[in-house]
Tab-separated table of C-alpha atoms in Angstrom:
chain	number	residue	atom	x	y	z
A	1	MET	CA	158.924	105.370	230.166
A	2	PRO	CA	158.034	105.025	234.149
A	3	SER	CA	154.236	104.816	235.122
A	4	ARG	CA	152.969	107.984	236.798
A	5	ASP	CA	152.895	106.074	239.999
A	6	ALA	CA	156.637	105.022	239.880
A	7	MET	CA	157.450	108.849	239.096
A	8	ARG	CA	155.605	110.110	242.084
A	9	ASN	CA	157.726	107.772	244.766
A	10	THR	CA	160.697	108.747	246.387
A	11	ILE	CA	162.975	107.149	248.995
A	12	VAL	CA	164.758	109.264	251.697
A	13	SER	CA	166.641	108.718	254.773
A	14	VAL	CA	164.768	110.012	257.973
A	15	THR	CA	167.871	112.148	258.616
A	16	GLU	CA	166.921	113.909	255.414
A	17	ARG	CA	163.166	114.617	256.428
A	18	PRO	CA	163.436	114.553	260.010
A	19	GLU	CA	159.726	115.890	260.162
A	20	PHE	CA	158.576	112.154	259.613
A	21	ALA	CA	160.606	110.422	262.355
A	22	ASN	CA	157.445	110.665	264.490
A	23	ILE	CA	155.390	108.771	261.893
A	24	VAL	CA	158.204	105.890	261.419
A	25	ALA	CA	158.486	105.479	265.186
A	26	GLU	CA	154.686	105.177	265.668
A	27	TRP	CA	154.700	102.664	262.597
A	28	MET	CA	157.794	100.719	264.412
A	29	LEU	CA	155.929	100.540	267.930
A	30	ARG	CA	152.654	99.285	266.341
A	31	ALA	CA	154.417	96.768	264.156
A	32	PHE	CA	157.236	95.507	266.347
A	33	GLY	CA	155.818	96.374	269.886
A	34	THR	CA	157.417	98.068	272.860
A	35	ASP	CA	159.781	94.722	274.078
A	36	ILE	CA	162.547	95.668	271.574
A	37	ILE	CA	161.877	99.460	271.298
A	38	ARG	CA	162.995	101.826	274.495
A	39	SER	CA	160.436	104.614	273.934
A	40	GLU	CA	159.138	106.723	271.070
A	41	LYS	CA	161.121	109.757	272.086
A	42	ALA	CA	164.414	107.790	272.017
A	43	LEU	CA	163.449	106.126	268.785
A	44	CYS	CA	162.750	109.417	267.193
A	45	ALA	CA	166.044	110.768	268.126
A	46	ASP	CA	167.790	107.621	266.813
A	47	LEU	CA	166.116	107.956	263.613
A	48	ARG	CA	167.008	111.630	263.141
A	49	ARG	CA	170.544	111.213	264.056
A	50	PRO	CA	172.009	107.669	262.979
A	51	LEU	CA	175.107	106.404	264.796
A	52	SER	CA	177.075	105.601	262.026
A	53	THR	CA	176.740	105.086	257.885
A	54	LEU	CA	175.295	101.419	258.518
A	55	ASP	CA	172.667	102.828	260.959
A	56	ARG	CA	170.132	104.540	258.527
A	57	THR	CA	166.325	104.640	258.371
A	58	PHE	CA	164.620	105.266	254.930
A	59	LEU	CA	161.081	106.153	254.122
A	60	LEU	CA	159.224	105.769	250.885
A	61	LEU	CA	157.141	108.738	250.103
A	62	ASP	CA	154.509	108.854	247.680
A	63	ASP	CA	153.897	112.360	246.567
A	64	ASP	CA	155.535	113.388	250.013
A	65	THR	CA	153.156	111.146	251.652
A	66	PRO	CA	154.890	108.467	253.887
A	67	ILE	CA	153.957	105.134	252.967
A	68	ALA	CA	156.666	102.745	253.810
A	69	THR	CA	159.940	102.452	255.794
A	70	ALA	CA	162.810	100.371	256.632
A	71	SER	CA	166.214	100.344	258.413
A	72	LEU	CA	169.669	99.296	257.933
A	73	SER	CA	171.248	98.791	261.426
A	74	ARG	CA	174.771	97.410	262.206
A	75	GLU	CA	173.474	95.078	265.006
A	76	ASP	CA	169.925	93.799	265.581
A	77	ALA	CA	170.184	90.469	267.181
A	78	LEU	CA	172.608	90.403	270.052
A	79	ALA	CA	172.756	86.547	269.524
A	80	TYR	CA	174.597	87.163	266.384
A	81	PRO	CA	177.460	89.791	267.207
A	82	ALA	CA	179.484	88.899	264.305
A	83	GLN	CA	176.697	89.392	261.494
A	84	THR	CA	176.297	92.716	260.236
A	85	PRO	CA	174.477	94.914	259.061
A	86	TRP	CA	170.807	94.009	259.113
A	87	LEU	CA	167.842	94.847	257.256
A	88	ALA	CA	165.268	95.679	259.969
A	89	GLY	CA	161.849	97.462	260.728
A	90	VAL	CA	160.231	96.888	257.256
A	91	TYR	CA	156.733	98.453	257.412
A	92	VAL	CA	154.361	99.402	254.761
A	93	LYS	CA	151.229	101.349	255.607
A	94	GLU	CA	148.062	98.586	255.555
A	95	ASP	CA	146.303	100.221	252.756
A	96	CYS	CA	149.486	100.348	250.661
A	97	ARG	CA	150.219	96.534	250.758
A	98	ASN	CA	150.600	94.188	247.829
A	99	LYS	CA	151.990	96.789	245.577
A	100	ARG	CA	155.618	96.358	245.491
A	101	TYR	CA	156.671	99.058	248.043
A	102	ALA	CA	158.120	96.714	250.382
A	103	THR	CA	160.132	95.248	247.538
A	104	ALA	CA	161.177	99.135	246.515
A	105	ILE	CA	162.611	99.964	249.840
A	106	ILE	CA	164.074	96.526	250.806
A	107	ARG	CA	166.067	96.724	247.161
A	108	HIS	CA	167.102	100.381	248.313
A	109	VAL	CA	168.492	99.312	251.848
A	110	GLU	CA	170.491	96.579	249.985
A	111	ASP	CA	171.710	98.870	247.479
A	112	PHE	CA	172.880	101.573	250.201
A	113	ALA	CA	174.723	98.553	252.219
A	114	ALA	CA	176.461	97.337	249.435
A	115	SER	CA	177.344	101.099	248.492
A	116	ASN	CA	178.831	101.455	251.963
A	117	GLY	CA	181.011	98.506	251.931
A	118	ALA	CA	178.666	95.419	253.111
A	119	LYS	CA	179.020	92.236	251.334
A	120	GLU	CA	176.125	90.598	253.042
A	121	ILE	CA	173.108	91.452	254.947
A	122	TRP	CA	171.074	89.607	257.566
A	123	LEU	CA	167.342	89.927	258.820
A	124	TYR	CA	164.785	88.239	261.017
A	125	THR	CA	161.134	87.793	259.712
A	126	LYS	CA	158.295	86.088	261.431
A	127	THR	CA	155.715	86.655	258.478
A	128	ALA	CA	157.445	87.468	255.232
A	129	ALA	CA	159.865	84.695	254.681
A	130	ASP	CA	158.188	83.999	251.333
A	131	LEU	CA	158.601	87.364	250.155
A	132	TYR	CA	162.396	87.786	251.250
A	133	ARG	CA	163.166	84.198	249.439
A	134	LYS	CA	161.730	85.627	246.151
A	135	LEU	CA	163.968	88.603	246.521
A	136	GLY	CA	167.059	86.307	246.646
A	137	TRP	CA	167.402	85.577	250.713
A	138	SER	CA	168.248	82.325	252.095
A	139	ALA	CA	166.889	81.100	255.343
A	140	VAL	CA	169.846	80.100	257.624
A	141	GLY	CA	168.195	79.334	261.091
A	142	SER	CA	165.217	80.201	263.118
A	143	ARG	CA	166.821	81.149	266.796
A	144	SER	CA	166.390	84.687	268.020
A	145	THR	CA	166.960	86.433	271.208
A	146	PHE	CA	164.004	89.058	270.718
A	147	TYR	CA	161.433	87.374	268.435
A	148	LYS	CA	160.070	83.732	269.093
A	149	ASN	CA	159.333	81.548	265.956
A	150	ALA	CA	161.324	84.049	263.720
A	151	VAL	CA	163.446	83.173	260.652
A	152	LEU	CA	166.991	84.272	260.325
A	153	MET	CA	167.898	85.164	256.633
A	154	HIS	CA	170.864	86.055	254.745
A	155	ARG	CA	171.742	87.886	251.365
A	156	GLN	CA	175.102	87.950	249.810
A	157	LEU	CA	175.224	91.608	248.521
A	158	CYS	CA	178.704	91.328	246.613
A	159	PRO	CA	180.483	88.315	245.147
């Protein structure tokens, strides 16, 4: 039987719950800066209306309170146009870290990508390479246009 905590958690797309777009935009700006994000207003609009199936932002809710987010993006690194899709914008509220929420939302994005035809998925990380390795990701490089000292990682989704 699932624990009480597991039963309270749900993952939804921001498209389904647009009232949370501002919170997600605030987290992304705080965590990833304004160097790669145009503006909070533009980001909120993108979160509410994804451009395609492979552009989707998810939110992990605990009793309807947002605690984590992650996105699937068709493109996240202009230096690698052939690689797609990308896991991007993984963020967990500071007071909710180290409780496996990142793992849950990452797995959700991977499953969503696979169910929509993706055979593989990519990401960049500056701080969480060890977490991604534990989840089956492989480091394949370290060059990036947007992030200095970031690790490029890859995960095969389907055989």
